[in-house]
Coordinates of N, CA and C in Angstrom, one line a residue:
X24 N 275.0 29.4 42.3 CA 273.8 29.1 41.1 C 273.0 27.8 41.8
X25 N 271.4 28.1 41.7 CA 270.7 27.4 42.2 C 269.9 26.6 40.6
X26 N 270.0 25.1 41.3 CA 269.7 24.4 40.1 C 268.3 23.4 40.4
X27 N 267.1 23.5 39.7 CA 266.1 22.8 40.3 C 265.2 22.7 38.9
X28 N 264.0 21.8 39.2 CA 263.4 21.6 38.2 C 262.2 22.5 37.8
X29 N 262.0 22.9 36.8 CA 260.9 24.2 36.6 C 259.4 23.6 36.8
X30 N 258.5 24.5 37.7 CA 257.4 24.0 37.9 C 256.2 23.8 36.8
X31 N 256.6 24.4 35.4 CA 255.8 24.2 34.5 C 254.6 24.8 34.5
X32 N 254.4 25.6 35.4 CA 253.4 26.8 35.4 C 253.3 28.0 34.2
X33 N 252.2 28.4 33.7 CA 252.5 29.6 32.9 C 252.6 30.7 33.0
X34 N 252.7 31.3 34.7 CA 253.0 32.5 35.0 C 254.1 33.2 34.6
X35 N 254.3 34.3 34.9 CA 255.4 35.3 34.5 C 256.5 34.6 34.2
X36 N 257.3 34.3 33.1 CA 258.6 33.8 33.0 C 259.6 34.2 33.9
X37 N 259.6 35.2 34.4 CA 260.5 36.0 35.3 C 260.4 35.6 36.9
X38 N 259.4 34.7 37.1 CA 259.2 34.3 38.6 C 260.2 33.1 38.5
X39 N 260.6 32.4 40.0 CA 261.3 31.5 40.2 C 261.0 30.1 39.6
X40 N 259.5 29.9 39.5 CA 259.0 28.4 38.6 C 259.8 27.1 39.8
X41 N 260.0 27.6 41.1 CA 260.6 26.2 41.8 C 259.9 25.4 42.2
X42 N 259.8 24.1 41.9 CA 259.1 23.0 42.0 C 259.4 22.5 43.4
X43 N 260.5 22.9 43.7 CA 260.6 22.0 45.2 C 261.7 21.1 44.8
X44 N 262.0 20.9 44.0 CA 262.9 19.6 43.6 C 264.2 20.1 42.9
X45 N 265.2 20.0 43.5 CA 266.6 20.3 43.4 C 267.2 19.4 42.2
X46 N 268.0 19.6 41.5 CA 268.9 19.1 40.3 C 269.9 18.9 41.0
X47 N 270.7 17.6 40.9 CA 272.2 17.8 42.0 C 273.3 17.8 40.0
X48 N 274.3 18.8 40.8 CA 275.5 19.2 39.7 C 275.4 18.1 38.6
X49 N 275.7 17.1 39.3 CA 276.3 16.1 38.6 C 275.5 15.5 37.2
X50 N 274.0 15.9 37.5 CA 273.1 15.6 36.3 C 272.8 16.7 35.5
X51 N 273.4 17.9 35.8 CA 273.4 19.0 35.0 C 275.0 18.7 34.0
X52 N 276.0 18.2 34.7 CA 277.1 17.9 34.2 C 276.8 16.9 32.9
X53 N 276.2 15.9 33.3 CA 275.5 14.8 32.3 C 274.8 15.3 30.9
X54 N 274.1 16.4 31.2 CA 273.6 17.1 30.0 C 274.6 17.9 29.2
X55 N 275.8 17.9 29.4 CA 276.9 18.6 28.7 C 277.0 20.1 29.5
X56 N 275.9 20.5 30.3 CA 276.3 21.9 30.6 C 277.2 21.9 31.8
X57 N 278.1 23.0 31.8 CA 279.4 23.3 32.5 C 279.2 24.7 33.3
X58 N 279.2 24.5 34.5 CA 278.9 26.0 35.3 C 280.2 26.4 36.2
X59 N 280.4 27.4 36.5 CA 281.3 27.7 37.3 C 281.0 28.9 38.0
X60 N 282.0 29.5 39.2 CA 281.6 30.5 40.1 C 282.9 31.2 40.1
X61 N 283.0 32.3 39.5 CA 284.5 33.1 39.5 C 283.9 34.7 39.9
X62 N 284.3 34.6 41.4 CA 283.8 36.1 42.1 C 285.4 36.4 42.8
X63 N 285.2 37.5 43.3 CA 286.4 38.2 44.1 C 287.5 39.0 42.9
X64 N 288.5 39.3 43.7 CA 289.7 40.0 43.1 C 290.0 39.4 41.6
X65 N 290.1 38.0 41.6 CA 290.7 37.2 40.4 C 289.4 36.6 39.2
X66 N 288.3 37.2 39.5 CA 287.1 36.8 38.9 C 287.2 37.0 37.1
X67 N 287.9 38.2 36.8 CA 288.0 38.5 35.3 C 289.2 37.5 35.1
X68 N 290.3 37.2 35.7 CA 291.4 36.5 35.2 C 291.1 35.3 35.2
X69 N 290.1 34.6 35.8 CA 289.9 33.3 35.8 C 288.9 32.8 34.5
X70 N 287.9 33.9 34.4 CA 287.3 34.1 33.2 C 288.1 34.0 32.1
X71 N 289.1 35.0 31.9 CA 289.9 35.0 30.6 C 291.1 33.5 30.6
X72 N 291.2 33.1 31.7 CA 292.0 31.6 31.9 C 291.1 30.7 31.2
X73 N 289.7 30.9 31.4 CA 288.9 29.7 30.8 C 288.8 30.0 29.5
X74 N 288.5 31.1 29.0 CA 288.4 31.6 27.7 C 289.5 31.5 26.7
X75 N 290.6 31.2 27.3 CA 291.9 31.0 26.3 C 291.9 29.6 26.5
X76 N 291.6 28.6 27.8 CA 292.0 27.3 27.3 C 290.8 26.7 26.6
X77 N 289.7 27.3 26.3 CA 288.5 26.9 25.6 C 288.7 27.7 24.1
X78 N 289.7 28.3 23.8 CA 289.8 28.8 22.6 C 288.7 29.9 22.0
X79 N 288.0 30.4 23.3 CA 287.0 31.5 22.7 C 288.0 32.9 22.4
X80 N 287.8 33.3 21.4 CA 288.6 34.7 20.9 C 288.0 36.0 21.0
X81 N 286.6 36.1 21.2 CA 285.8 37.3 21.1 C 284.9 37.3 22.2
X82 N 284.7 38.5 22.8 CA 283.7 38.5 23.8 C 282.8 40.3 23.9
X83 N 282.0 40.1 24.2 CA 281.0 41.4 24.6 C 280.3 41.4 25.7
X84 N 279.9 42.7 26.1 CA 279.4 42.5 27.5 C 277.6 43.2 26.9
X85 N 276.8 42.7 27.6 CA 275.0 43.1 27.1 C 274.7 43.3 28.7
X86 N 273.7 44.2 28.4 CA 272.9 44.5 29.7 C 271.5 44.5 29.2
X87 N 270.8 43.6 29.9 CA 269.2 43.3 29.8 C 268.6 44.0 30.8
X88 N 268.0 44.9 30.7 CA 267.0 45.8 31.6 C 266.3 46.6 30.7
X89 N 265.2 47.0 31.5 CA 264.4 48.0 30.9 C 265.0 49.5 30.5
X90 N 265.6 49.7 31.4 CA 266.5 51.0 31.3 C 267.4 51.0 30.4
X91 N 268.0 49.9 30.0 CA 269.4 49.9 28.9 C 268.6 49.4 27.4
X92 N 267.3 48.8 27.7 CA 266.8 48.5 26.4 C 265.4 49.3 25.9
X93 N 265.1 50.2 26.7 CA 263.7 50.7 26.5 C 262.4 50.2 26.3
X94 N 261.8 50.6 25.4 CA 260.8 49.9 24.8 C 260.4 48.6 24.3
X95 N 262.0 47.9 23.8 CA 262.0 46.8 23.2 C 262.4 45.6 24.2
X96 N 262.4 46.2 25.7 CA 262.8 45.3 26.6 C 261.9 43.8 26.5
X97 N 260.4 44.2 27.1 CA 259.4 43.2 27.1 C 259.6 42.2 26.0
X98 N 259.6 42.6 24.5 CA 259.7 41.8 23.4 C 260.8 41.2 23.4
X99 N 262.0 41.6 23.7 CA 263.2 40.7 23.7 C 263.1 39.8 24.8
X100 N 263.0 40.1 25.8 CA 262.9 38.8 26.9 C 261.9 38.1 26.3
X101 N 260.7 37.9 25.7 CA 259.9 37.1 25.5 C 260.5 36.1 24.3
X102 N 261.3 36.8 23.7 CA 261.9 36.1 22.3 C 262.9 35.4 22.8
X103 N 264.1 36.0 23.8 CA 264.8 35.0 24.4 C 264.1 33.8 25.0
X104 N 263.2 33.7 25.5 CA 262.4 32.6 26.2 C 262.0 31.8 25.3
X105 N 261.5 31.9 24.3 CA 261.2 30.7 23.5 C 262.4 29.8 22.9
X106 N 261.7 28.6 23.1 CA 262.9 27.3 23.4 C 263.5 27.3 21.9
X107 N 264.7 26.7 21.9 CA 265.7 27.1 20.6 C 266.9 26.4 21.2
X108 N 267.7 26.2 20.0 CA 269.0 25.5 19.9 C 270.1 26.5 19.4
X109 N 271.5 26.4 19.6 CA 272.4 27.3 18.7 C 273.5 26.3 18.3
X110 N 273.9 26.3 17.1 CA 275.0 25.5 16.3 C 276.4 26.0 17.1
X111 N 276.6 26.6 18.2 CA 277.7 26.9 18.8 C 277.5 27.0 20.1
X112 N 278.5 26.6 21.1 CA 278.4 26.8 22.7 C 277.9 28.4 23.1
X113 N 277.1 28.4 24.0 CA 276.4 29.6 24.5 C 277.3 29.9 25.9
X114 N 277.9 30.8 25.7 CA 279.0 30.7 27.0 C 278.3 32.5 27.9
X115 N 277.9 32.4 28.9 CA 277.4 33.6 29.8 C 278.0 33.7 31.1
X116 N 278.7 35.1 31.2 CA 279.4 35.3 32.4 C 278.6 36.3 33.0
X117 N 277.9 36.2 34.3 CA 277.4 37.3 34.9 C 277.9 38.0 36.0
X118 N 278.2 39.4 35.4 CA 278.8 40.4 36.1 C 278.1 41.1 37.0
X119 N 276.8 41.4 36.8 CA 275.9 41.8 37.6 C 274.5 41.2 37.5
X120 N 273.6 41.3 38.6 CA 272.3 41.0 38.3 C 272.0 39.5 38.4
X121 N 270.9 39.0 37.9 CA 270.8 37.7 37.7 C 270.0 37.2 36.5
X122 N 269.8 35.9 36.3 CA 269.1 35.6 35.3 C 268.7 34.2 35.3
X123 N 267.8 33.3 34.2 CA 267.3 31.9 34.1 C 267.9 31.6 33.0
X124 N 268.5 30.3 32.9 CA 268.7 29.5 31.9 C 268.1 28.2 32.1
X125 N 267.1 27.8 31.2 CA 266.4 26.5 31.1 C 266.6 25.6 30.2
X126 N 267.4 24.3 30.7 CA 267.5 23.4 29.7 C 266.9 22.2 29.5
X127 N 266.6 21.5 28.6 CA 266.1 20.4 28.7 C 266.6 19.2 29.5
X128 N 266.4 18.3 30.1 CA 267.0 17.1 30.3 C 266.6 15.7 29.6
X129 N 267.1 14.9 30.1 CA 267.1 13.5 29.1 C 265.5 13.1 29.1
X130 N 264.9 13.2 30.1 CA 263.1 12.9 29.7 C 262.6 14.1 29.6
X131 N 263.4 15.3 29.0 CA 262.5 16.4 28.2 C 261.9 17.4 29.3
X132 N 262.5 17.3 30.6 CA 261.7 18.3 31.4 C 262.6 19.5 31.9
X133 N 262.0 20.6 31.9 CA 262.9 21.7 31.8 C 263.6 21.7 33.4
X134 N 264.8 22.1 33.3 CA 265.6 22.3 34.4 C 266.2 23.7 34.4
X135 N 266.1 24.3 35.8 CA 266.1 25.8 35.9 C 267.4 26.2 36.4
X136 N 268.2 26.9 35.8 CA 269.4 27.2 36.6 C 269.5 28.9 36.7
X137 N 269.5 29.0 37.8 CA 269.6 30.6 38.6 C 270.8 31.3 38.5
X138 N 271.1 31.9 37.7 CA 272.7 32.6 37.9 C 272.7 34.2 38.5
X139 N 273.4 34.1 39.5 CA 273.8 35.3 39.9 C 275.3 35.7 39.4
X140 N 275.7 37.1 39.7 CA 277.0 37.6 39.6 C 278.2 36.9 40.1
X141 N 278.8 36.3 39.0 CA 280.1 35.7 39.4 C 280.0 34.2 38.8
X142 N 278.6 33.8 38.6 CA 278.4 32.7 37.6 C 278.6 32.6 36.3
X143 N 279.3 31.5 35.9 CA 279.3 31.4 34.2 C 278.8 30.1 33.8
X144 N 278.4 30.2 32.9 CA 277.6 28.8 32.2 C 278.0 28.5 30.9
X145 N 278.4 27.3 30.5 CA 278.2 26.9 29.0 C 277.3 25.9 29.0
X146 N 276.6 26.4 27.5 CA 275.6 25.2 27.3 C 276.4 24.8 25.8
X147 N 276.5 23.5 25.7 CA 276.7 22.9 24.3 C 275.7 23.3 23.2
X148 N 276.6 23.1 22.4 CA 275.8 23.3 20.8 C 274.7 22.2 20.9
X149 N 273.6 22.6 20.4 CA 272.7 21.7 20.2 C 271.9 21.0 21.1
X150 N 271.6 21.7 22.4 CA 271.0 21.6 23.6 C 269.8 22.7 23.4
X151 N 268.7 22.1 23.7 CA 267.5 23.1 23.6 C 267.4 23.7 24.9
X152 N 267.0 25.1 25.0 CA 267.3 26.0 26.4 C 266.3 27.3 25.9
X153 N 266.3 27.9 26.9 CA 265.5 29.6 26.8 C 266.4 30.2 28.0
X154 N 266.2 31.8 28.1 CA 266.6 32.3 28.6 C 265.7 33.2 29.3
X155 N 265.5 33.9 30.6 CA 265.0 34.7 31.0 C 265.3 35.9 32.1
X156 N 265.3 36.9 32.0 CA 265.7 37.7 33.3 C 264.9 37.2 34.4
X157 N 265.2 37.6 35.4 CA 264.5 37.4 36.9 C 263.3 38.4 37.1
X158 N 262.9 38.4 38.1 CA 261.9 39.7 38.4 C 262.6 40.8 38.6
X159 N 263.8 40.8 39.0 CA 264.6 42.1 38.9 C 264.9 42.8 37.7
X160 N 264.8 42.2 36.7 CA 264.7 42.6 35.4 C 266.0 43.5 35.2
X161 N 267.0 43.1 35.5 CA 268.4 43.0 35.6 C 269.4 42.2 35.2
X162 N 270.1 42.2 34.3 CA 271.3 41.2 34.2 C 272.4 42.2 33.4
X163 N 273.7 41.9 33.4 CA 274.8 42.3 32.8 C 275.5 41.3 32.8
X164 N 275.8 41.0 31.5 CA 276.8 39.6 31.3 C 277.9 39.7 30.0
X165 N 278.8 39.0 30.3 CA 279.7 38.9 29.5 C 279.6 37.6 28.5
X166 N 279.3 37.8 27.2 CA 279.3 36.6 26.0 C 280.8 36.5 25.6
X167 N 280.9 35.0 25.4 CA 282.3 34.6 25.0 C 281.7 33.9 23.6
X168 N 282.8 33.8 22.7 CA 282.6 33.4 21.3 C 284.0 32.7 21.2
X169 N 283.7 31.4 20.2 CA 285.0 30.8 19.6 C 285.4 31.6 18.6
X170 N 284.7 32.3 17.7 CA 284.7 32.9 16.6 C 283.7 34.1 16.4
X171 N 283.5 34.3 15.4 CA 282.4 35.6 15.2 C 281.3 34.8 15.9
X172 N 280.2 35.6 16.4 CA 279.0 35.3 17.3 C 278.1 35.0 15.9
X173 N 277.3 33.7 16.3 CA 276.4 33.3 15.8 C 275.1 33.4 16.4
X174 N 274.1 34.5 16.1 CA 273.2 34.6 16.6 C 272.0 34.0 16.6
X175 N 271.8 33.2 15.6 CA 270.6 32.7 15.1 C 270.1 31.3 16.0
X176 N 269.1 31.5 16.6 CA 268.4 30.5 17.3 C 267.5 29.8 16.4
X177 N 267.7 28.7 16.4 CA 266.6 27.3 15.7 C 265.9 27.2 16.6
X178 N 264.3 27.6 16.2 CA 263.8 27.2 17.1 C 263.2 25.6 16.8
X179 N 262.8 24.9 18.4 CA 262.4 23.7 18.3 C 261.2 23.3 17.5
X180 N 260.8 22.4 16.8 CA 261.7 21.0 16.6 C 262.7 21.5 15.4
X181 N 264.0 21.1 15.7 CA 265.2 20.9 14.8 C 265.7 19.7 15.2
X182 N 265.0 18.6 15.2 CA 265.9 17.4 15.8 C 267.0 16.6 14.9
X183 N 266.5 17.3 13.6 CA 267.5 16.7 12.2 C 268.8 17.6 12.1
X184 N 268.7 18.6 12.5 CA 269.9 19.6 12.8 C 271.0 18.7 13.5
X185 N 272.4 18.8 12.5 CA 273.5 17.8 12.9 C 274.2 18.2 14.2
X186 N 274.1 19.5 14.8 CA 274.3 19.8 16.1 C 273.6 19.3 17.0
X187 N 272.3 19.0 16.8 CA 271.2 18.3 17.6 C 271.7 17.2 17.7
X188 N 272.0 16.5 17.0 CA 272.3 14.9 16.5 C 273.4 14.5 17.3
X189 N 274.4 15.4 17.1 CA 275.8 15.3 17.8 C 275.7 15.7 19.3
X190 N 274.7 16.4 19.7 CA 275.0 16.7 21.1 C 274.1 15.4 21.7
X191 N 272.9 14.9 21.1 CA 272.0 13.8 21.9 C 273.2 12.5 21.6
X192 N 274.2 12.4 20.8 CA 275.0 11.4 20.9 C 276.0 11.3 22.2
X193 N 276.5 12.9 22.1 CA 277.4 12.9 23.2 C 276.7 13.0 25.0
X194 N 275.5 13.1 25.0 CA 275.0 13.1 26.2 C 274.5 11.5 26.6
X195 N 274.3 10.5 25.4 CA 274.4 9.1 25.4 C 275.3 8.5 26.0
X196 N 276.7 9.2 26.0 CA 277.7 8.6 26.1 C 278.2 8.7 27.7
X197 N 277.4 9.6 28.3 CA 277.7 10.1 29.5 C 277.1 8.8 30.2

């Protein structure tokens, strides 16, 4: 996984947008973001162990690509890239391909996490974020859920949302 500050240009969201400034792993951890790499023969066993330890009961697999989504692909990728938060953790394990998750740091800058096959990310409830495929236009990922999936993205601003308030409190403690 590569982690760096987004260059904040308005070019195609699927480009790297690498500012050249890396973000150290401990800075990402302070944002409440957990990152793992599970590859090789035991990868799914490791994902399942993590799921059990964190109480994830449901999962599915999604493929995001022009081939799998057809005419709605471009529209969906643009929708995923709109800044939002969720009232539940967002957990993704990349099976194939690659994608970007952007999260806001404490100074409201975009931190870009480039995930490749084997990478697993857990975004805490209440964190502002967005997602995009890379220029490869292909990612196959497992989504994990504690309960039934909560798909409702809450667009920014929603700073009065209790999950956002709780999230901000949790990172102040770090």
